[in-house]
Every structure is written in structure tokens, then in C-alpha cells.
Short mmCIF file of C-alpha atoms and ligand atoms in Angstrom, two decimals:
data_model
loop_
_atom_site.label_atom_id
_atom_site.label_comp_id
_atom_site.label_asym_id
_atom_site.label_seq_id
_atom_site.Cartn_x
_atom_site.Cartn_y
_atom_site.Cartn_z
CA MET A 1 40.26 56.32 -9.25
CA PRO A 2 43.68 56.00 -7.57
CA GLU A 3 46.10 58.91 -7.73
CA TYR A 4 49.51 58.36 -9.27
CA VAL A 5 52.94 59.81 -8.54
CA ILE A 6 53.56 60.38 -12.29
CA PRO A 7 50.98 61.19 -14.95
CA ALA A 8 49.07 58.03 -15.97
CA TRP A 9 48.62 57.23 -19.67
CA GLU A 10 45.50 56.69 -21.65
CA LEU A 11 44.25 53.12 -21.97
CA PRO A 12 45.03 51.91 -25.51
CA SER A 13 41.80 51.23 -27.43
CA LEU A 14 40.32 50.56 -30.85
CA PRO A 15 37.24 52.04 -32.48
CA VAL A 16 34.34 49.63 -33.06
CA GLN A 17 32.43 49.65 -36.35
CA GLY A 18 28.95 51.09 -35.84
CA GLU A 19 29.52 51.95 -32.16
CA LYS A 20 30.43 55.13 -30.30
CA LYS A 21 32.07 53.08 -27.54
CA ARG A 22 35.62 51.83 -28.01
CA PHE A 23 37.27 48.46 -27.44
CA PRO A 24 39.95 48.71 -24.69
CA VAL A 25 43.16 46.83 -25.45
CA ARG A 26 44.62 44.95 -22.52
CA ARG A 27 47.43 42.82 -24.03
CA ILE A 28 48.56 41.95 -27.55
CA TRP A 29 49.32 38.29 -28.17
CA CYS A 30 50.66 36.99 -31.47
CA VAL A 31 50.73 33.49 -32.92
CA GLY A 32 53.91 32.49 -34.77
CA ARG A 33 54.05 30.36 -37.93
CA ASN A 34 50.36 29.71 -38.57
CA TYR A 35 50.22 29.42 -42.38
CA ALA A 36 52.17 26.59 -44.05
CA ALA A 37 53.30 28.66 -47.06
CA HIS A 38 54.74 31.33 -44.74
CA ILE A 39 56.54 28.69 -42.65
CA LYS A 40 58.17 27.39 -45.85
CA GLU A 41 59.24 30.85 -46.99
CA MET A 42 60.91 31.37 -43.58
CA GLY A 43 62.80 28.09 -44.02
CA TYR A 44 60.93 25.86 -41.54
CA ASP A 45 59.12 22.54 -41.72
CA PRO A 46 55.40 23.25 -42.20
CA ASN A 47 54.28 20.09 -40.44
CA ARG A 48 51.85 20.99 -37.69
CA GLU A 49 53.78 21.54 -34.50
CA GLU A 50 52.43 23.06 -31.29
CA PRO A 51 51.47 26.73 -31.65
CA PHE A 52 53.74 29.28 -30.03
CA PHE A 53 53.06 32.81 -28.91
CA PHE A 54 54.81 36.09 -28.32
CA ALA A 55 53.55 39.48 -27.15
CA LYS A 56 53.70 43.16 -28.02
CA PRO A 57 53.01 46.04 -25.63
CA ALA A 58 49.41 47.32 -25.86
CA ASP A 59 50.63 50.84 -26.63
CA ALA A 60 52.25 49.60 -29.88
CA ILE A 61 48.82 50.03 -31.54
CA VAL A 62 48.68 52.35 -34.57
CA HIS A 63 45.21 53.25 -35.83
CA ASP A 64 43.82 52.89 -39.34
CA GLY A 65 45.03 55.74 -41.53
CA GLY A 66 48.05 56.29 -39.31
CA VAL A 67 51.79 56.41 -39.81
CA VAL A 68 54.33 53.84 -38.66
CA PRO A 69 57.58 55.78 -38.25
CA TYR A 70 60.42 53.76 -39.77
CA PRO A 71 61.87 52.28 -36.56
CA PRO A 72 65.46 52.64 -35.38
CA GLN A 73 67.99 49.80 -35.32
CA THR A 74 66.79 48.00 -38.43
CA LYS A 75 67.48 47.83 -42.13
CA ASN A 76 64.77 45.25 -42.79
CA LEU A 77 61.30 46.32 -41.61
CA HIS A 78 58.70 43.73 -42.71
CA TYR A 79 54.89 43.70 -42.88
CA GLU A 80 52.84 40.68 -41.81
CA LEU A 81 49.10 41.01 -42.45
CA GLU A 82 47.00 39.14 -39.89
CA MET A 83 43.43 38.78 -38.69
CA VAL A 84 43.14 40.04 -35.11
CA VAL A 85 40.84 38.26 -32.66
CA CYS A 86 39.48 40.61 -29.95
CA LEU A 87 38.36 38.94 -26.73
CA GLY A 88 35.27 40.20 -24.93
CA LYS A 89 35.62 37.69 -22.12
CA GLY A 90 38.65 36.21 -20.36
CA GLY A 91 39.25 32.76 -19.01
CA LYS A 92 41.74 29.98 -18.44
CA ASP A 93 41.72 26.44 -19.80
CA VAL A 94 38.99 27.43 -22.26
CA PRO A 95 37.76 24.34 -24.16
CA VAL A 96 37.96 24.56 -27.98
CA GLU A 97 34.19 24.15 -28.32
CA LYS A 98 33.56 27.15 -26.01
CA ALA A 99 36.38 29.37 -27.29
CA LEU A 100 34.35 31.45 -29.76
CA ASP A 101 32.04 32.55 -26.92
CA HIS A 102 35.03 34.58 -25.68
CA VAL A 103 35.39 36.58 -28.90
CA TYR A 104 33.90 40.08 -29.09
CA GLY A 105 35.00 40.75 -32.66
CA TYR A 106 37.69 40.81 -35.31
CA ALA A 107 40.03 43.36 -36.88
CA VAL A 108 42.70 43.71 -39.56
CA GLY A 109 46.21 43.98 -38.15
CA LEU A 110 49.84 44.28 -39.19
CA ASP A 111 52.50 42.51 -37.15
CA MET A 112 55.36 44.86 -38.10
CA THR A 113 58.70 43.14 -37.65
CA ARG A 114 62.33 44.24 -37.51
CA ARG A 115 63.33 41.07 -39.34
CA ASP A 116 67.07 41.56 -38.93
CA GLN A 117 66.64 42.00 -35.14
CA GLN A 118 64.30 39.00 -34.96
CA PHE A 119 66.78 36.75 -36.78
CA ALA A 120 69.74 38.01 -34.73
CA SER A 121 67.83 37.16 -31.51
CA ARG A 122 66.78 33.79 -32.86
CA ASP A 123 70.32 32.89 -33.93
CA ARG A 124 71.66 33.69 -30.45
CA GLY A 125 68.78 31.95 -28.66
CA ARG A 126 67.57 35.28 -27.25
CA PRO A 127 64.00 36.61 -26.88
CA TRP A 128 62.23 38.14 -29.90
CA GLU A 129 60.93 41.28 -28.21
CA MET A 130 63.21 43.77 -29.92
CA GLY A 131 62.32 42.29 -33.32
CA LYS A 132 58.58 42.25 -32.64
CA GLY A 133 57.49 44.42 -29.73
CA PHE A 134 58.91 47.82 -30.65
CA ASP A 135 57.04 51.16 -30.72
CA HIS A 136 54.26 51.43 -33.34
CA SER A 137 54.66 47.74 -34.26
CA ALA A 138 50.95 46.84 -34.07
CA PRO A 139 48.76 48.72 -36.59
CA CYS A 140 45.13 47.63 -36.19
CA SER A 141 41.83 48.55 -37.84
CA ALA A 142 38.49 49.18 -36.15
CA VAL A 143 36.93 46.11 -34.55
CA VAL A 144 33.90 44.57 -36.20
CA PRO A 145 31.68 42.76 -33.69
CA ALA A 146 31.15 39.01 -34.17
CA ALA A 147 27.47 39.80 -33.51
CA LYS A 148 27.49 41.44 -36.97
CA ILE A 149 29.66 39.14 -39.09
CA GLY A 150 29.86 35.86 -37.18
CA HIS A 151 33.25 34.14 -36.85
CA PRO A 152 35.16 34.17 -40.14
CA SER A 153 36.97 30.85 -40.70
CA ARG A 154 37.58 31.44 -44.39
CA GLY A 155 37.70 34.46 -46.67
CA SER A 156 40.41 36.33 -48.51
CA ILE A 157 43.26 38.04 -46.66
CA LYS A 158 45.24 40.42 -48.89
CA LEU A 159 47.95 43.01 -48.54
CA ALA A 160 49.07 45.50 -51.17
CA VAL A 161 52.11 47.78 -50.95
CA ASN A 162 51.80 50.90 -53.14
CA GLY A 163 48.95 49.20 -55.01
CA GLN A 164 50.89 46.01 -55.73
CA THR A 165 49.57 42.77 -54.18
CA LYS A 166 52.14 41.14 -51.89
CA GLN A 167 50.10 38.78 -49.73
CA ASP A 168 47.05 36.94 -51.06
CA SER A 169 45.71 33.99 -49.13
CA ASP A 170 42.65 32.66 -47.32
CA LEU A 171 41.85 32.51 -43.61
CA GLY A 172 41.01 28.85 -44.19
CA ALA A 173 44.76 28.19 -44.63
CA MET A 174 45.45 28.82 -40.92
CA ILE A 175 47.07 25.78 -39.31
CA TRP A 176 45.74 26.56 -35.81
CA LYS A 177 42.16 27.81 -36.11
CA VAL A 178 40.87 30.65 -33.94
CA PRO A 179 39.13 28.42 -31.32
CA GLU A 180 42.25 26.26 -31.06
CA MET A 181 44.60 29.21 -30.54
CA ILE A 182 42.35 30.71 -27.84
CA SER A 183 42.10 27.37 -26.07
CA TYR A 184 45.83 26.69 -26.30
CA LEU A 185 46.85 30.20 -25.15
CA SER A 186 44.36 30.09 -22.25
CA ALA A 187 46.21 27.04 -20.91
CA LEU A 188 49.44 29.08 -20.79
CA VAL A 189 48.04 32.31 -19.32
CA GLU A 190 44.68 33.40 -17.99
CA LEU A 191 43.19 35.43 -20.82
CA GLY A 192 41.47 38.74 -20.07
CA ALA A 193 38.68 40.71 -21.69
CA GLY A 194 40.47 43.22 -23.93
CA ASP A 195 43.24 40.82 -24.92
CA ILE A 196 43.72 40.72 -28.68
CA ILE A 197 45.40 37.93 -30.65
CA TYR A 198 47.22 38.42 -33.96
CA SER A 199 46.50 35.11 -35.64
CA GLY A 200 49.55 34.71 -37.89
CA THR A 201 50.45 35.81 -41.39
CA PRO A 202 50.24 34.08 -44.77
CA ASP A 203 53.21 33.94 -47.16
CA GLY A 204 54.49 36.91 -49.13
CA VAL A 205 56.07 38.88 -46.27
CA GLY A 206 58.67 41.42 -47.29
CA PRO A 207 60.38 44.73 -46.58
CA VAL A 208 58.99 48.24 -46.71
CA VAL A 209 60.68 51.63 -46.84
CA LYS A 210 59.78 55.21 -45.93
CA GLY A 211 56.81 56.48 -47.91
CA ASP A 212 55.33 53.05 -48.69
CA LYS A 213 51.56 52.77 -48.44
CA LEU A 214 50.17 49.51 -47.08
CA HIS A 215 46.59 48.44 -47.68
CA GLY A 216 45.35 45.33 -45.91
CA ALA A 217 41.93 43.79 -46.48
CA ILE A 218 40.22 40.80 -44.91
CA GLU A 219 36.90 39.69 -46.35
CA LYS A 220 33.97 40.70 -44.09
CA VAL A 221 36.36 42.03 -41.41
CA GLY A 222 37.51 45.30 -42.99
CA THR A 223 40.51 47.19 -44.25
CA LEU A 224 43.62 48.82 -42.81
CA ASP A 225 45.68 51.60 -44.39
CA ILE A 226 49.10 52.56 -43.06
CA THR A 227 51.95 54.74 -44.32
CA ILE A 228 55.58 54.14 -43.42
CA GLY A 229 56.95 57.49 -42.20
MN1 MN B 301 53.18 37.53 -37.26
#
């Protein structure tokens, strides 16, 4: 191990269902606008256009059962429930037909968004980072290995806030399917083992406030519980 001039930090990681060993998180990639009904609610044309991606820092992970402190510099914190694809193997220019071989497993994630910051950046043609990649912006459940559940391409994806259903859709409604997003992203950057991909949110996004309890569930994949602090 190298020595460092300042204290090094712990590698971000996720628990794995049924395993003592953890899944190390290298980078967090996110797909934008991947469910037609969500594209419409955001005011865009839902015709299939090329997928686009943004990133969050790996240390933005918040574990299941944890607290997302209400972030500074926003009055409009939104949830976006998403299936997370966890890569066990990297690669570049991965063909669609081989893409699922790169997946270790899946998880339930929340792409927390400072919507007012995101829109302000968008309107000025500036990057989205401060709307998307802030501290604690990436709650994520334990990883369930694909070896156990296969590769879910349909199944319900649901989010409730304080017991009230807000998002209720099906993974089958994704515009860009998991193998396509892996293949497409791997042509833009060389993917690494430990990279995780938030695969986009269905419609029904909305604001949360301090004290709200979020419960996300994706059929076969698992559940995620978060409190806004
Ligand atoms: Mn999202």
C-alpha cells in the first residue's frame, strides 16, 4: 500500500445480499430521461433520442436505512427512484449482446436532485453537477447478485413517501434497456469493475421535506428506506 501525505478515505462500498464481502463502488453513472412518462412530465419530447449520462461522486452513497440530510442551496429537493446496475467487469466498446456479462448485480437507488439548481444550470447552459452530484445524493440498497435473480428487464418499480405511492411503473418501460446503456456508455468511457449505473426514473418525481420517509421497492431486486434529515 502506498503512503499518503494526508489521511486516505475509505473506499465507498455496498453490502451484498447473502454475502459477507462488499461491493466496492468505483464511479456512479446516471442515465437521463429513460422513461417516456417522466420525459413528458419534465416537458420534453419522449421520442427516442440518444441516451445521455451524468455522474455523481462515489462518496455520495447513502446506505439503506440511512438519512439524507436536507442539502444546502435548494428549496426543491426531489426523489427519483431508479434500478442500479452494478458492474463486475469493465470494458470499452462492449457489444449489446455481451453487455449483461459485465453485470455483477442490481440494487435499488435514489437519484436525489436539487431540481432548482438543475434547472438553473440547464437554463444557463451550465453543467448539472451541483443539481445532481452533491453530498449524500446517491442512496443505494444492498446489491443482489445477478447469479441469484438473473437480469430483470421487467417488474414493478415503486416509491412511496410517508406511505403514499408517488412512483409506480415497470422496468419494462425503460427506453434504453440495460444492455444498451452499458454498450452506449462503454463507447464514451472505458467502464471499470465497481462502476454502478443509475438507469433512469419513471414518472411521478416530486419534492420532499425534512422528516419524510422514502420507501423504494423494485420487484426481485429489493427495497430501500431513507429518511430526509
Ligand atoms: Mn435520474
